Amino acid sequence: MEYNFFIDKRTEGLLYLNFPANDKEFQTRRSSNNGRSWHDIKFLNHNNSESSQSVQFKFHLHDAKAVPNHFEMIDIQYQDHVTALTPFITFDGGHSWKVAAKTKSNIILLNHGSVLLSVDKDTNSINYSFDEATTWLSYKLFSNNPKVLYIGRLSNNDLKAVIVSRDSTTKKIKFTTLDFSRIFNLDCNMSHYREWYLPTSNGFCYKGLKIKMRTRHSNILCMDKLVNHIKTIEKCSCVPDDFGCTFRYKPNADICVPDDVSIKKPDPKKCAGEPNEVIHLPG
């Protein structure tokens, strides 16, 4: 089922909505204050330059299990095309989204936040990235363009993935295991992390709090084993836009005013003609 509204349950106040751009197209916008204000999303190319493209996320393709739970600043959404999916990945809580290599499967993030992995659109190769989707590498793994049935992490504590595919000729099911552990033989230490503030609709402050994150430098091949990537939560000055309006009220500048549309009472409906059935009441 396709729908045009998405609630990010991992981040308070974060919503996405597909707004009509014209008679035929929609454009995804973002709110970080529970829908009080909506903003255009910043989309990035592979080299981190800003893109001017208009994107509509297909929220029904979102996979909540694609990213480990303790990487709450990372998420993956998709734009659907006829022959493949175009993934977009955020590493800053939805403020900016980076385009990834087209795929026939969903993208997964392996444990320790080190490897992004997907199956290429021709399904014979896998695509993987070690540097937050800036550089993508490809490796031919299959032949005969198999149908990808599943891709996921093999467990919750290693760098292994499993791909389930069906051969296009023999129709046989194949389980393929990938192991990236030999590439990452170093645990991250504090010098391997960078610190940054989580962006919101009004800069970095939301409801009087500013969150400082700590994440791995993307160019360092180490295993990020931090369970909590929030370093500090600092106090800051809140603004009226941080707080939504109650039911039947709408925002107007710094205050909430009655919503004239929602408070109108509908006219009572009248029955047309006589009923055809006889209703028997007890007693």
mmCIF file of C-alpha atoms in Angstrom:
data_model
loop_
_atom_site.group_PDB
_atom_site.id
_atom_site.type_symbol
_atom_site.label_atom_id
_atom_site.label_comp_id
_atom_site.label_asym_id
_atom_site.label_seq_id
_atom_site.Cartn_x
_atom_site.Cartn_y
_atom_site.Cartn_z
ATOM 1 C CA MET A 1 0.000 0.000 0.000
ATOM 2 C CA GLU A 2 1.379 3.404 -0.992
ATOM 3 C CA TYR A 3 1.041 6.359 1.337
ATOM 4 C CA ASN A 4 2.383 9.921 1.482
ATOM 5 C CA PHE A 5 3.086 10.398 5.188
ATOM 6 C CA PHE A 6 5.902 8.983 7.303
ATOM 7 C CA ILE A 7 6.649 9.274 11.034
ATOM 8 C CA ASP A 8 10.244 8.730 12.110
ATOM 9 C CA LYS A 9 9.675 6.927 15.401
ATOM 10 C CA ARG A 10 13.331 7.153 16.422
ATOM 11 C CA THR A 11 13.537 10.957 16.472
ATOM 12 C CA GLU A 12 11.030 13.101 18.357
ATOM 13 C CA GLY A 13 9.029 15.457 16.159
ATOM 14 C CA LEU A 14 10.450 14.210 12.834
ATOM 15 C CA LEU A 15 7.858 13.793 10.057
ATOM 16 C CA TYR A 16 7.922 13.490 6.263
ATOM 17 C CA LEU A 17 5.120 14.354 3.856
ATOM 18 C CA ASN A 18 4.769 14.195 0.078
ATOM 19 C CA PHE A 19 3.379 17.576 -0.986
ATOM 20 C CA PRO A 20 1.853 18.098 -4.464
ATOM 21 C CA ALA A 21 4.466 19.829 -6.632
ATOM 22 C CA ASN A 22 2.094 20.074 -9.601
ATOM 23 C CA ASP A 23 -0.863 18.182 -11.056
ATOM 24 C CA LYS A 24 1.177 15.010 -11.584
ATOM 25 C CA GLU A 25 4.147 15.053 -9.201
ATOM 26 C CA PHE A 26 4.804 15.102 -5.469
ATOM 27 C CA GLN A 27 7.784 16.428 -3.543
ATOM 28 C CA THR A 28 8.903 15.164 -0.137
ATOM 29 C CA ARG A 29 9.306 17.735 2.620
ATOM 30 C CA ARG A 30 10.442 17.394 6.217
ATOM 31 C CA SER A 31 9.288 18.686 9.581
ATOM 32 C CA SER A 32 11.286 18.353 12.782
ATOM 33 C CA ASN A 33 8.662 20.016 15.003
ATOM 34 C CA ASN A 34 5.697 17.652 14.690
ATOM 35 C CA GLY A 35 4.358 19.286 11.536
ATOM 36 C CA ARG A 36 4.188 22.902 12.688
ATOM 37 C CA SER A 37 6.497 23.942 9.835
ATOM 38 C CA TRP A 38 7.640 22.083 6.717
ATOM 39 C CA HIS A 39 10.921 22.503 4.853
ATOM 40 C CA ASP A 40 12.499 21.350 1.609
ATOM 41 C CA ILE A 41 14.936 18.479 1.989
ATOM 42 C CA LYS A 42 18.560 18.940 0.968
ATOM 43 C CA PHE A 43 19.637 16.242 -1.480
ATOM 44 C CA LEU A 44 23.308 15.501 -2.099
ATOM 45 C CA ASN A 45 25.187 13.926 -4.999
ATOM 46 C CA HIS A 46 27.879 11.278 -4.514
ATOM 47 C CA ASN A 47 30.535 13.993 -4.061
ATOM 48 C CA ASN A 48 28.419 15.731 -1.373
ATOM 49 C CA SER A 49 27.527 18.629 -3.687
ATOM 50 C CA GLU A 50 23.943 19.812 -3.346
ATOM 51 C CA SER A 51 21.451 18.603 -5.938
ATOM 52 C CA SER A 52 18.495 20.606 -7.239
ATOM 53 C CA GLN A 53 16.379 17.571 -8.065
ATOM 54 C CA SER A 54 12.870 17.115 -6.733
ATOM 55 C CA VAL A 55 12.347 13.752 -5.044
ATOM 56 C CA GLN A 56 9.287 11.849 -3.882
ATOM 57 C CA PHE A 57 10.035 9.143 -1.346
ATOM 58 C CA LYS A 58 8.033 5.931 -1.627
ATOM 59 C CA PHE A 59 7.446 5.394 2.072
ATOM 60 C CA HIS A 60 5.980 1.902 1.656
ATOM 61 C CA LEU A 61 9.465 0.728 0.600
ATOM 62 C CA HIS A 62 11.047 1.823 3.878
ATOM 63 C CA ASP A 63 12.624 -1.020 5.847
ATOM 64 C CA ALA A 64 12.820 -0.317 9.574
ATOM 65 C CA LYS A 65 15.297 -3.188 10.040
ATOM 66 C CA ALA A 66 17.797 -1.984 7.436
ATOM 67 C CA VAL A 67 19.715 0.094 10.003
ATOM 68 C CA PRO A 68 20.796 -1.173 13.465
ATOM 69 C CA ASN A 69 18.822 0.434 16.290
ATOM 70 C CA HIS A 70 21.686 2.400 17.857
ATOM 71 C CA PHE A 71 22.390 4.326 14.622
ATOM 72 C CA GLU A 72 19.316 6.513 14.984
ATOM 73 C CA MET A 73 20.830 9.363 12.909
ATOM 74 C CA ILE A 74 20.947 7.100 9.810
ATOM 75 C CA ASP A 75 17.960 6.125 7.685
ATOM 76 C CA ILE A 76 17.211 4.974 4.131
ATOM 77 C CA GLN A 77 14.336 5.911 1.818
ATOM 78 C CA TYR A 78 13.686 5.095 -1.833
ATOM 79 C CA GLN A 79 12.489 6.613 -5.072
ATOM 80 C CA ASP A 80 10.794 4.016 -7.244
ATOM 81 C CA HIS A 81 11.557 3.679 -10.954
ATOM 82 C CA VAL A 82 10.331 1.143 -13.488
ATOM 83 C CA THR A 83 13.515 -0.938 -13.602
ATOM 84 C CA ALA A 84 15.214 -0.182 -10.278
ATOM 85 C CA LEU A 85 15.117 1.672 -6.980
ATOM 86 C CA THR A 86 17.095 4.834 -6.275
ATOM 87 C CA PRO A 87 18.047 4.854 -2.590
ATOM 88 C CA PHE A 88 18.666 7.976 -0.523
ATOM 89 C CA ILE A 89 20.554 7.789 2.760
ATOM 90 C CA THR A 90 20.687 10.308 5.589
ATOM 91 C CA PHE A 91 23.503 10.422 8.123
ATOM 92 C CA ASP A 92 22.301 13.516 10.011
ATOM 93 C CA GLY A 93 18.787 12.653 11.144
ATOM 94 C CA GLY A 94 17.034 13.523 7.879
ATOM 95 C CA HIS A 95 18.457 17.021 7.326
ATOM 96 C CA SER A 96 20.265 15.946 4.146
ATOM 97 C CA TRP A 97 19.939 12.848 1.966
ATOM 98 C CA LYS A 98 22.654 11.393 -0.253
ATOM 99 C CA VAL A 99 21.799 9.493 -3.428
ATOM 100 C CA ALA A 100 23.155 5.941 -3.661
ATOM 101 C CA ALA A 101 23.747 3.451 -6.471
ATOM 102 C CA LYS A 102 20.554 2.133 -8.067
ATOM 103 C CA THR A 103 19.518 -1.264 -6.804
ATOM 104 C CA LYS A 104 17.025 -4.090 -7.163
ATOM 105 C CA SER A 105 17.094 -4.737 -3.405
ATOM 106 C CA ASN A 106 16.954 -2.692 -0.256
ATOM 107 C CA ILE A 107 20.194 -1.300 1.172
ATOM 108 C CA ILE A 108 21.322 -2.560 4.561
ATOM 109 C CA LEU A 109 23.800 -1.135 7.042
ATOM 110 C CA LEU A 110 25.900 -3.822 8.667
ATOM 111 C CA ASN A 111 26.699 -3.868 12.360
ATOM 112 C CA HIS A 112 29.142 -1.281 13.718
ATOM 113 C CA GLY A 113 28.038 1.210 11.032
ATOM 114 C CA SER A 114 30.870 0.320 8.699
ATOM 115 C CA VAL A 115 29.391 -1.176 5.516
ATOM 116 C CA LEU A 116 26.443 -0.204 3.323
ATOM 117 C CA LEU A 117 25.452 -3.104 1.092
ATOM 118 C CA SER A 118 22.974 -3.671 -1.756
ATOM 119 C CA VAL A 119 22.487 -5.732 -4.906
ATOM 120 C CA ASP A 120 23.071 -3.888 -8.177
ATOM 121 C CA LYS A 121 20.179 -3.244 -10.563
ATOM 122 C CA ASP A 122 21.438 -6.028 -12.895
ATOM 123 C CA THR A 123 21.397 -8.415 -9.845
ATOM 124 C CA ASN A 124 24.712 -10.005 -10.862
ATOM 125 C CA SER A 125 26.816 -7.696 -8.694
ATOM 126 C CA ILE A 126 26.773 -6.273 -5.208
ATOM 127 C CA ASN A 127 27.462 -2.630 -4.376
ATOM 128 C CA TYR A 128 29.075 -1.647 -1.095
ATOM 129 C CA SER A 129 30.428 1.486 0.544
ATOM 130 C CA PHE A 130 32.706 2.067 3.532
ATOM 131 C CA ASP A 131 32.600 5.895 3.581
ATOM 132 C CA GLU A 132 28.960 6.900 4.103
ATOM 133 C CA ALA A 133 27.902 6.392 0.470
ATOM 134 C CA THR A 134 30.536 8.738 -0.969
ATOM 135 C CA THR A 135 32.355 5.941 -2.814
ATOM 136 C CA TRP A 136 30.658 2.781 -4.071
ATOM 137 C CA LEU A 137 32.540 -0.374 -5.024
ATOM 138 C CA SER A 138 31.139 -3.216 -7.103
ATOM 139 C CA TYR A 139 31.834 -6.949 -7.077
ATOM 140 C CA LYS A 140 30.354 -9.560 -9.428
ATOM 141 C CA LEU A 141 28.810 -12.266 -7.295
ATOM 142 C CA PHE A 142 26.209 -13.990 -9.494
ATOM 143 C CA SER A 143 25.426 -14.842 -13.108
ATOM 144 C CA ASN A 144 22.177 -15.220 -15.082
ATOM 145 C CA ASN A 145 20.623 -12.219 -13.316
ATOM 146 C CA PRO A 146 19.004 -14.027 -10.369
ATOM 147 C CA LYS A 147 15.958 -12.680 -8.591
ATOM 148 C CA VAL A 148 16.894 -11.295 -5.173
ATOM 149 C CA LEU A 149 14.467 -12.524 -2.534
ATOM 150 C CA TYR A 150 16.128 -11.177 0.606
ATOM 151 C CA ILE A 151 19.193 -9.315 1.855
ATOM 152 C CA GLY A 152 19.946 -8.786 5.531
ATOM 153 C CA ARG A 153 22.426 -8.974 8.381
ATOM 154 C CA LEU A 154 23.329 -12.499 9.428
ATOM 155 C CA SER A 155 23.481 -11.642 13.136
ATOM 156 C CA ASN A 156 23.623 -8.650 15.465
ATOM 157 C CA ASN A 157 27.309 -8.771 16.369
ATOM 158 C CA ASP A 158 29.406 -9.317 13.224
ATOM 159 C CA LEU A 159 30.037 -7.936 9.733
ATOM 160 C CA LYS A 160 28.287 -10.733 7.856
ATOM 161 C CA ALA A 161 25.335 -10.479 5.490
ATOM 162 C CA VAL A 162 23.170 -13.048 3.735
ATOM 163 C CA ILE A 163 21.582 -12.796 0.290
ATOM 164 C CA VAL A 164 18.805 -15.165 -0.728
ATOM 165 C CA SER A 165 18.348 -15.414 -4.494
ATOM 166 C CA ARG A 166 16.595 -17.575 -7.080
ATOM 167 C CA ASP A 167 18.355 -18.595 -10.288
ATOM 168 C CA SER A 168 16.557 -17.264 -13.354
ATOM 169 C CA THR A 169 17.108 -20.533 -15.271
ATOM 170 C CA THR A 170 17.035 -23.410 -12.785
ATOM 171 C CA LYS A 171 14.728 -21.645 -10.286
ATOM 172 C CA LYS A 172 16.900 -22.990 -7.464
ATOM 173 C CA ILE A 173 17.122 -21.005 -4.233
ATOM 174 C CA LYS A 174 20.633 -19.974 -3.202
ATOM 175 C CA PHE A 175 21.905 -18.628 0.131
ATOM 176 C CA THR A 176 25.069 -16.517 -0.155
ATOM 177 C CA THR A 177 26.996 -15.293 2.886
ATOM 178 C CA LEU A 178 29.280 -12.247 2.748
ATOM 179 C CA ASP A 179 31.881 -11.469 5.412
ATOM 180 C CA PHE A 180 33.578 -8.049 5.646
ATOM 181 C CA SER A 181 35.331 -8.675 8.966
ATOM 182 C CA ARG A 182 38.816 -9.004 7.434
ATOM 183 C CA ILE A 183 38.613 -5.446 6.139
ATOM 184 C CA PHE A 184 37.740 -4.006 9.546
ATOM 185 C CA ASN A 185 40.255 -5.334 12.061
ATOM 186 C CA LEU A 186 40.325 -2.201 14.210
ATOM 187 C CA ASP A 187 37.865 -0.969 16.823
ATOM 188 C CA CYS A 188 37.213 2.771 16.739
ATOM 189 C CA ASN A 189 38.752 4.846 19.523
ATOM 190 C CA MET A 190 37.774 8.387 20.495
ATOM 191 C CA SER A 191 40.168 9.954 17.973
ATOM 192 C CA HIS A 192 38.259 8.234 15.163
ATOM 193 C CA TYR A 193 35.030 10.125 15.875
ATOM 194 C CA ARG A 194 33.772 13.541 14.863
ATOM 195 C CA GLU A 195 31.321 15.664 16.838
ATOM 196 C CA TRP A 196 28.418 17.628 15.385
ATOM 197 C CA TYR A 197 25.023 19.018 16.391
ATOM 198 C CA LEU A 198 21.846 17.346 15.155
ATOM 199 C CA PRO A 199 20.070 19.797 12.775
ATOM 200 C CA THR A 200 16.443 20.811 13.336
ATOM 201 C CA SER A 201 13.966 23.074 11.542
ATOM 202 C CA ASN A 202 15.241 26.056 13.562
ATOM 203 C CA GLY A 203 18.956 25.428 13.463
ATOM 204 C CA PHE A 204 20.036 23.006 16.174
ATOM 205 C CA CYS A 205 17.670 23.691 19.086
ATOM 206 C CA TYR A 206 14.358 21.890 19.665
ATOM 207 C CA LYS A 207 12.181 22.313 22.762
ATOM 208 C CA GLY A 208 15.056 23.911 24.643
ATOM 209 C CA LEU A 209 17.559 21.146 23.937
ATOM 210 C CA LYS A 210 20.504 20.849 21.551
ATOM 211 C CA ILE A 211 21.944 17.400 20.841
ATOM 212 C CA LYS A 212 25.621 16.844 20.114
ATOM 213 C CA MET A 213 26.335 13.625 18.212
ATOM 214 C CA ARG A 214 29.524 11.591 18.000
ATOM 215 C CA THR A 215 30.012 9.461 14.864
ATOM 216 C CA ARG A 216 32.843 7.719 13.041
ATOM 217 C CA HIS A 217 34.951 9.638 10.540
ATOM 218 C CA SER A 218 33.823 8.151 7.239
ATOM 219 C CA ASN A 219 37.383 7.783 5.901
ATOM 220 C CA ILE A 220 38.570 5.619 8.810
ATOM 221 C CA LEU A 221 38.021 1.865 8.494
ATOM 222 C CA CYS A 222 37.205 0.983 12.075
ATOM 223 C CA MET A 223 34.300 -0.770 13.773
ATOM 224 C CA ASP A 224 31.993 1.656 15.539
ATOM 225 C CA LYS A 225 30.893 -0.217 18.649
ATOM 226 C CA LEU A 226 29.348 2.733 20.466
ATOM 227 C CA VAL A 227 25.878 1.899 21.742
ATOM 228 C CA ASN A 228 24.916 5.548 22.241
ATOM 229 C CA HIS A 229 26.058 8.169 19.711
ATOM 230 C CA ILE A 230 24.648 11.112 21.668
ATOM 231 C CA LYS A 231 27.569 12.758 23.448
ATOM 232 C CA THR A 232 25.774 15.603 25.221
ATOM 233 C CA ILE A 233 22.339 17.199 25.468
ATOM 234 C CA GLU A 234 22.695 20.936 26.027
ATOM 235 C CA LYS A 235 20.126 23.536 27.023
ATOM 236 C CA CYS A 236 19.193 26.273 24.551
ATOM 237 C CA SER A 237 16.429 28.817 23.979
ATOM 238 C CA CYS A 238 13.208 27.330 22.661
ATOM 239 C CA VAL A 239 10.881 29.096 20.211
ATOM 240 C CA PRO A 240 7.096 28.841 19.687
ATOM 241 C CA ASP A 241 7.587 26.765 16.525
ATOM 242 C CA ASP A 242 8.970 23.948 18.679
ATOM 243 C CA PHE A 243 5.495 23.225 19.985
ATOM 244 C CA GLY A 244 2.545 22.054 17.944
ATOM 245 C CA CYS A 245 -1.052 23.192 18.264
ATOM 246 C CA THR A 246 -3.755 21.129 19.876
ATOM 247 C CA PHE A 247 -6.602 19.551 17.924
ATOM 248 C CA ARG A 248 -8.830 22.047 16.034
ATOM 249 C CA TYR A 249 -6.182 24.774 16.235
ATOM 250 C CA LYS A 250 -3.592 25.835 13.686
ATOM 251 C CA PRO A 251 -0.333 27.832 13.979
ATOM 252 C CA ASN A 252 -0.403 31.530 13.113
ATOM 253 C CA ALA A 253 2.931 33.275 13.682
ATOM 254 C CA ASP A 254 3.784 32.653 17.355
ATOM 255 C CA ILE A 255 0.328 31.596 18.540
ATOM 256 C CA CYS A 256 -2.288 28.936 17.865
ATOM 257 C CA VAL A 257 -5.638 30.107 16.508
ATOM 258 C CA PRO A 258 -8.905 28.209 15.971
ATOM 259 C CA ASP A 259 -9.106 26.279 12.734
ATOM 260 C CA ASP A 260 -12.332 27.545 11.169
ATOM 261 C CA VAL A 261 -12.629 24.498 8.941
ATOM 262 C CA SER A 262 -12.343 21.867 11.655
ATOM 263 C CA ILE A 263 -14.687 23.525 14.157
ATOM 264 C CA LYS A 264 -17.610 23.806 11.761
ATOM 265 C CA LYS A 265 -20.329 21.361 12.611
ATOM 266 C CA PRO A 266 -21.656 19.387 9.639
ATOM 267 C CA ASP A 267 -25.307 19.712 8.732
ATOM 268 C CA PRO A 268 -27.416 16.799 9.980
ATOM 269 C CA LYS A 269 -28.072 14.172 7.355
ATOM 270 C CA LYS A 270 -31.673 13.527 6.372
ATOM 271 C CA CYS A 271 -33.138 10.237 5.247
ATOM 272 C CA ALA A 272 -34.548 10.247 1.729
ATOM 273 C CA GLY A 273 -37.835 8.349 1.399
ATOM 274 C CA GLU A 274 -39.241 5.589 3.553
ATOM 275 C CA PRO A 275 -37.187 2.578 4.649
ATOM 276 C CA ASN A 276 -37.845 -0.660 2.804
ATOM 277 C CA GLU A 277 -37.155 -2.942 5.760
ATOM 278 C CA VAL A 278 -39.134 -3.490 8.937
ATOM 279 C CA ILE A 279 -36.904 -3.367 12.018
ATOM 280 C CA HIS A 280 -38.132 -5.380 15.023
ATOM 281 C CA LEU A 281 -36.966 -4.164 18.416
ATOM 282 C CA PRO A 282 -36.856 -6.496 21.432
ATOM 283 C CA GLY A 283 -39.713 -6.305 23.934
#
